[in-house]
């Protein structure tokens, strides 16, 4: 019987089962960042948008099998051999018709494993040195069962390949190397290489669960895809995809398409989003090295005449407010974001290195960043939220972006922020930009939106060519340390359309706008290396005015 799908909740996250580490870190820097992220996670309240208590079953997590009860299937070129009546062999097509554990080994040059069991049956396929190529379909096709497990036997290397096309064999649109109409779990401790010369790497039309193993996936379309749920407890993943790296979507039920990652190591290069969820998204840990499109370098940020003096260019020191310019082609409709969620969005920890042509982190619903170490290079916004954005803690290093952090409203409780932006560093309800879902389309916030920025703590260092901190509503600073430099003509370090109050923050600026946000006219801001307009501080960094904490 299919288990009940997971619903969004607002209670605190229960502790997950203790999982094994995700593999050796690649450098001392990554290890240090992970330790920082872990300590930050312990200091904040863990947020939750998904009920994680029942996502992983004991059998999902075990990744083992009873060898004494297993049925052996020996693959041999264009055929196979097996002693069980539950296995039917017709040339190079091997069909499994009953519940049980089946150990596959050997090579199938051009064939297919089909699972067609009872609707309450659980079938476990153990890959123990298996190499299967299907030139015209899925290498493994789970047609009928309650659940199918694909277990990677310890110490084994396994390969599954599609030859470049999919020829219909029934009424289902088979379009992946592993294609399941059932719940699908990948587990174990061995390795699996998936090569989808056409279509996707792994697809479940129900739930896709992964709890261990090492995966190298090359796919013309999505790397990993689940219709109702994608849930990953652990594993090592290297994914190169023509569309999304990891994709969760149910077009029939918009409450599904949930994505949950507890841990693991992810190196993903995608021509779409590296990680994408239509429904709720939650990440509790892991190491992520993500790259989309041609990266942030591919988006040239140049100044427009309407914003003042010309200047700038890719990775340049831009003296005026800038706009993102792209060439209008069909590719502009492709979404190339780092981690995108169209509903509630929560990150509780992890180490993230993202270089994306579009937003690095993008939420269509309420977004909570509770902890983590983030290095973000974006051709658009480093962090974008269409709704309420709350940052509880974390380390954010953002050396290149159009806007640093943008949301309908922004609340910062704590954290360390080092932002260099071509437009605003922080922007609440900033109007039109190119952060929309489905690609670089225009996002707009409603004119009467409840927009504000509240900073309760943290250390913020922002250098911008737009406003460093820009709120279309109120701006309230209750604590923290802000070191702000505005290099944009006609812009200011602090700008707000509503009320402004500093109730306890230490603010240092290069234009004095902390005395009257938004009214300085960019005095000093346009003099990025030459000092204030009154002639003082003739060289180096512009003169700074400091307002100490009111407390």
mmCIF file of C-alpha atoms in Angstrom, residues 49 65 85 149 172 181 194 214 243 309 382 399 441 467:
data_model
loop_
_atom_site.group_PDB
_atom_site.id
_atom_site.type_symbol
_atom_site.label_atom_id
_atom_site.label_comp_id
_atom_site.label_asym_id
_atom_site.label_seq_id
_atom_site.Cartn_x
_atom_site.Cartn_y
_atom_site.Cartn_z
ATOM 1 C CA UNK A 49 8.709 22.862 6.330
ATOM 2 C CA UNK A 65 20.052 -7.824 1.913
ATOM 3 C CA UNK A 85 10.118 -19.520 -11.535
ATOM 4 C CA UNK A 149 14.772 -1.156 -4.146
ATOM 5 C CA UNK A 172 3.962 4.362 -20.516
ATOM 6 C CA UNK A 181 6.046 3.689 -12.091
ATOM 7 C CA UNK A 194 24.228 6.137 -15.237
ATOM 8 C CA UNK A 214 28.093 6.730 -5.005
ATOM 9 C CA UNK A 243 18.112 20.094 -17.687
ATOM 10 C CA UNK A 309 27.421 57.595 -15.776
ATOM 11 C CA UNK A 382 22.426 35.601 -4.896
ATOM 12 C CA UNK A 399 31.540 38.370 -4.328
ATOM 13 C CA UNK A 441 11.586 36.605 -16.847
ATOM 14 C CA UNK A 467 21.916 51.046 -2.486
#
